[in-house]
mmCIF file of C-alpha atoms in Angstrom:
data_model
loop_
_atom_site.group_PDB
_atom_site.id
_atom_site.type_symbol
_atom_site.label_atom_id
_atom_site.label_comp_id
_atom_site.label_asym_id
_atom_site.label_seq_id
_atom_site.Cartn_x
_atom_site.Cartn_y
_atom_site.Cartn_z
ATOM 1 C CA MET A 75 114.742 73.435 86.955
ATOM 2 C CA ILE A 76 113.291 70.482 88.891
ATOM 3 C CA ALA A 77 115.057 67.115 89.105
ATOM 4 C CA THR A 78 112.211 65.197 90.779
ATOM 5 C CA VAL A 79 108.663 65.928 91.940
ATOM 6 C CA GLU A 80 106.915 63.709 94.460
ATOM 7 C CA LEU A 81 103.724 64.095 96.489
ATOM 8 C CA GLN A 82 105.514 65.397 99.589
ATOM 9 C CA SER A 83 108.772 66.812 98.230
ATOM 10 C CA SER A 84 110.779 67.892 95.241
ATOM 11 C CA THR A 85 114.451 68.385 94.441
ATOM 12 C CA TRP A 86 116.172 71.026 92.365
ATOM 13 C CA ASN A 87 118.198 70.177 89.321
ATOM 14 C CA GLU A 88 121.945 70.830 89.209
ATOM 15 C CA LEU A 89 123.463 74.117 88.068
ATOM 16 C CA PRO A 90 122.949 75.684 85.600
ATOM 17 C CA TRP A 91 119.712 73.826 84.765
ATOM 18 C CA LYS A 92 117.995 74.694 88.052
ATOM 19 C CA PHE A 93 117.762 78.292 86.834
ATOM 20 C CA GLU A 94 116.051 77.416 83.558
ATOM 21 C CA ALA A 95 112.482 78.585 83.973
ATOM 22 C CA GLY A 96 110.880 76.575 81.211
ATOM 23 C CA THR A 97 108.913 77.994 78.299
ATOM 24 C CA SER A 98 109.491 81.682 77.730
ATOM 25 C CA MET A 99 106.528 83.999 78.254
ATOM 26 C CA ILE A 100 105.897 84.486 74.543
ATOM 27 C CA ALA A 101 102.204 85.436 74.770
ATOM 28 C CA GLN A 102 102.934 87.931 77.542
ATOM 29 C CA ALA A 103 105.740 89.535 75.520
ATOM 30 C CA ILE A 104 103.419 89.902 72.512
ATOM 31 C CA GLY A 105 100.708 91.338 74.778
ATOM 32 C CA LEU A 106 103.158 93.823 76.279
ATOM 33 C CA GLY A 107 104.145 94.952 72.794
ATOM 34 C CA ALA A 108 100.488 95.445 71.852
ATOM 35 C CA ALA A 109 99.870 97.421 75.058
ATOM 36 C CA VAL A 110 102.861 99.676 74.362
ATOM 37 C CA ASP A 111 101.624 100.287 70.811
ATOM 38 C CA TYR A 112 98.122 101.087 72.119
ATOM 39 C CA LEU A 113 99.379 103.563 74.724
ATOM 40 C CA ASP A 114 101.786 105.119 72.227
ATOM 41 C CA ALA A 115 98.906 105.700 69.801
ATOM 42 C CA LEU A 116 96.862 107.386 72.534
ATOM 43 C CA GLY A 117 99.780 109.511 73.693
ATOM 44 C CA MET A 118 100.960 109.285 77.273
ATOM 45 C CA ALA A 119 100.114 112.945 77.962
ATOM 46 C CA SER A 120 96.527 112.194 76.964
ATOM 47 C CA VAL A 121 96.486 109.051 79.117
ATOM 48 C CA ARG A 122 97.797 110.997 82.134
ATOM 49 C CA ALA A 123 95.287 113.839 81.644
ATOM 50 C CA HIS A 124 92.390 111.351 81.483
ATOM 51 C CA GLU A 125 93.684 109.489 84.538
ATOM 52 C CA GLN A 126 94.135 112.733 86.520
ATOM 53 C CA ALA A 127 90.659 114.010 85.633
ATOM 54 C CA LEU A 128 89.026 110.769 86.801
ATOM 55 C CA THR A 129 91.148 110.635 89.945
ATOM 56 C CA ALA A 130 90.332 114.267 90.800
ATOM 57 C CA TYR A 131 86.618 113.606 90.310
ATOM 58 C CA ALA A 132 86.713 110.495 92.493
ATOM 59 C CA LEU A 133 88.705 112.224 95.249
ATOM 60 C CA GLU A 134 86.223 115.114 95.244
ATOM 61 C CA ARG A 135 83.236 112.769 95.499
ATOM 62 C CA MET A 136 84.882 110.683 98.226
ATOM 63 C CA ALA A 137 85.754 113.778 100.276
ATOM 64 C CA ALA A 138 82.081 114.780 100.152
ATOM 65 C CA SER A 139 80.938 111.342 101.371
ATOM 66 C CA ALA A 140 80.610 110.631 105.088
ATOM 67 C CA GLY A 141 82.516 107.638 106.405
ATOM 68 C CA VAL A 142 84.978 107.386 103.516
ATOM 69 C CA ARG A 143 88.655 107.320 104.482
ATOM 70 C CA VAL A 144 91.047 107.904 101.592
ATOM 71 C CA PHE A 145 94.683 106.833 101.899
ATOM 72 C CA GLY A 146 97.483 108.678 100.127
ATOM 73 C CA PRO A 147 97.971 112.181 98.766
ATOM 74 C CA PRO A 148 94.863 114.372 98.872
ATOM 75 C CA SER A 149 95.188 115.694 95.308
ATOM 76 C CA ALA A 150 95.148 113.989 91.925
ATOM 77 C CA SER A 151 98.379 115.708 90.922
ATOM 78 C CA GLY A 152 100.197 113.981 93.790
ATOM 79 C CA ARG A 153 99.213 110.451 92.831
ATOM 80 C CA GLY A 154 98.691 108.120 89.898
ATOM 81 C CA GLY A 155 95.323 106.790 88.836
ATOM 82 C CA VAL A 156 94.807 104.754 92.004
ATOM 83 C CA ILE A 157 92.823 105.468 95.171
ATOM 84 C CA SER A 158 92.879 103.203 98.198
ATOM 85 C CA PHE A 159 89.994 103.765 100.563
ATOM 86 C CA ALA A 160 87.928 102.311 103.376
ATOM 87 C CA LEU A 161 84.287 102.777 104.309
ATOM 88 C CA GLU A 162 83.596 103.073 108.002
ATOM 89 C CA GLY A 163 82.074 99.889 109.398
ATOM 90 C CA ILE A 164 82.195 97.928 106.128
ATOM 91 C CA HIS A 165 84.896 95.363 105.307
ATOM 92 C CA PRO A 166 86.656 96.120 101.994
ATOM 93 C CA HIS A 167 85.576 92.735 100.574
ATOM 94 C CA ASP A 168 81.949 93.732 101.189
ATOM 95 C CA VAL A 169 82.642 97.123 99.583
ATOM 96 C CA GLY A 170 83.982 95.296 96.523
ATOM 97 C CA GLU A 171 80.939 93.043 96.366
ATOM 98 C CA LEU A 172 78.460 95.895 96.706
ATOM 99 C CA LEU A 173 80.211 98.116 94.177
ATOM 100 C CA GLY A 174 80.519 95.186 91.767
ATOM 101 C CA ARG A 175 76.734 94.863 91.796
ATOM 102 C CA ARG A 176 76.665 98.407 90.372
ATOM 103 C CA ASN A 177 79.297 97.602 87.744
ATOM 104 C CA VAL A 178 82.041 99.430 89.625
ATOM 105 C CA CYS A 179 85.102 97.233 89.854
ATOM 106 C CA VAL A 180 87.538 97.692 92.724
ATOM 107 C CA ARG A 181 90.172 95.456 94.263
ATOM 108 C CA ALA A 182 89.750 94.620 97.951
ATOM 109 C CA SER A 183 92.797 93.224 99.687
ATOM 110 C CA HIS A 184 95.829 93.944 101.808
ATOM 111 C CA HIS A 185 97.525 94.423 98.400
ATOM 112 C CA CYS A 186 100.651 92.531 99.503
ATOM 113 C CA ALA A 187 101.350 95.437 101.849
ATOM 114 C CA GLN A 188 100.456 94.019 105.251
ATOM 115 C CA PRO A 189 103.071 96.096 107.128
ATOM 116 C CA LEU A 190 101.554 99.243 105.616
ATOM 117 C CA MET A 191 98.027 98.085 106.487
ATOM 118 C CA ALA A 192 99.155 97.567 110.107
ATOM 119 C CA LEU A 193 100.681 101.060 110.139
ATOM 120 C CA LEU A 194 97.421 102.515 108.769
ATOM 121 C CA GLY A 195 95.388 100.562 111.321
ATOM 122 C CA VAL A 196 93.330 98.602 108.791
ATOM 123 C CA ASN A 197 93.243 94.948 107.728
ATOM 124 C CA ALA A 198 92.680 95.801 104.079
ATOM 125 C CA THR A 199 91.486 98.549 101.755
ATOM 126 C CA ALA A 200 89.426 98.815 98.623
ATOM 127 C CA ARG A 201 91.362 100.176 95.663
ATOM 128 C CA ALA A 202 89.973 101.906 92.602
ATOM 129 C CA SER A 203 92.219 102.166 89.546
ATOM 130 C CA PHE A 204 91.695 104.476 86.586
ATOM 131 C CA GLY A 205 93.196 104.158 83.136
ATOM 132 C CA PRO A 206 92.616 104.858 79.461
ATOM 133 C CA THR A 207 89.580 102.590 79.203
ATOM 134 C CA THR A 208 87.882 103.863 82.374
ATOM 135 C CA SER A 209 84.737 105.759 81.444
ATOM 136 C CA PRO A 210 83.908 109.022 83.179
ATOM 137 C CA PRO A 211 80.574 109.081 85.006
ATOM 138 C CA THR A 212 77.602 109.956 82.847
ATOM 139 C CA SER A 213 75.561 111.243 85.778
ATOM 140 C CA THR A 214 76.033 111.747 89.487
ATOM 141 C CA PRO A 215 74.193 109.337 91.792
#
C-alpha cells in the first residue's frame, strides 16, 4: 500500500495496490474462532446472567458509596457488563492505579468519546467491565 517511506514523508502506491493491507490477520481470526467456541460452550444466556449479576452487585455497592458518580442506566438490565464511573476529587487514572494495587482492573480514559466526556462535564472516567471470567466477590470489604 506504500510506494515509498522516508524520514519526513511517504507516498501511497497506485490503485489497486494502495488498498492492499499486507499480511492478513491470521492469528486474530484463529483467536476469534476460539473465543466464539468458548462462549458457545458456556452458553450466551449463562454469560449474560453472570454479567448481569456482577453488574447489579457493582451498581448496588457503588450507589451505597459516597462520592461515586455512575454514568449510564441505573439498573443492570438496562446495560451490558460495563460501568463507567468517577470518584469525587480523584482523577480516573489515580482510581485505576489505586484499584490495580488491590487487583481490581479498570480502564481509565476518555474512551475515545471526548465529546461525550465534555457533555458529562468530566475529562475521563474509570470503566469496569465484567465478563465470563470475572470472579464474583468472595467477601465484602
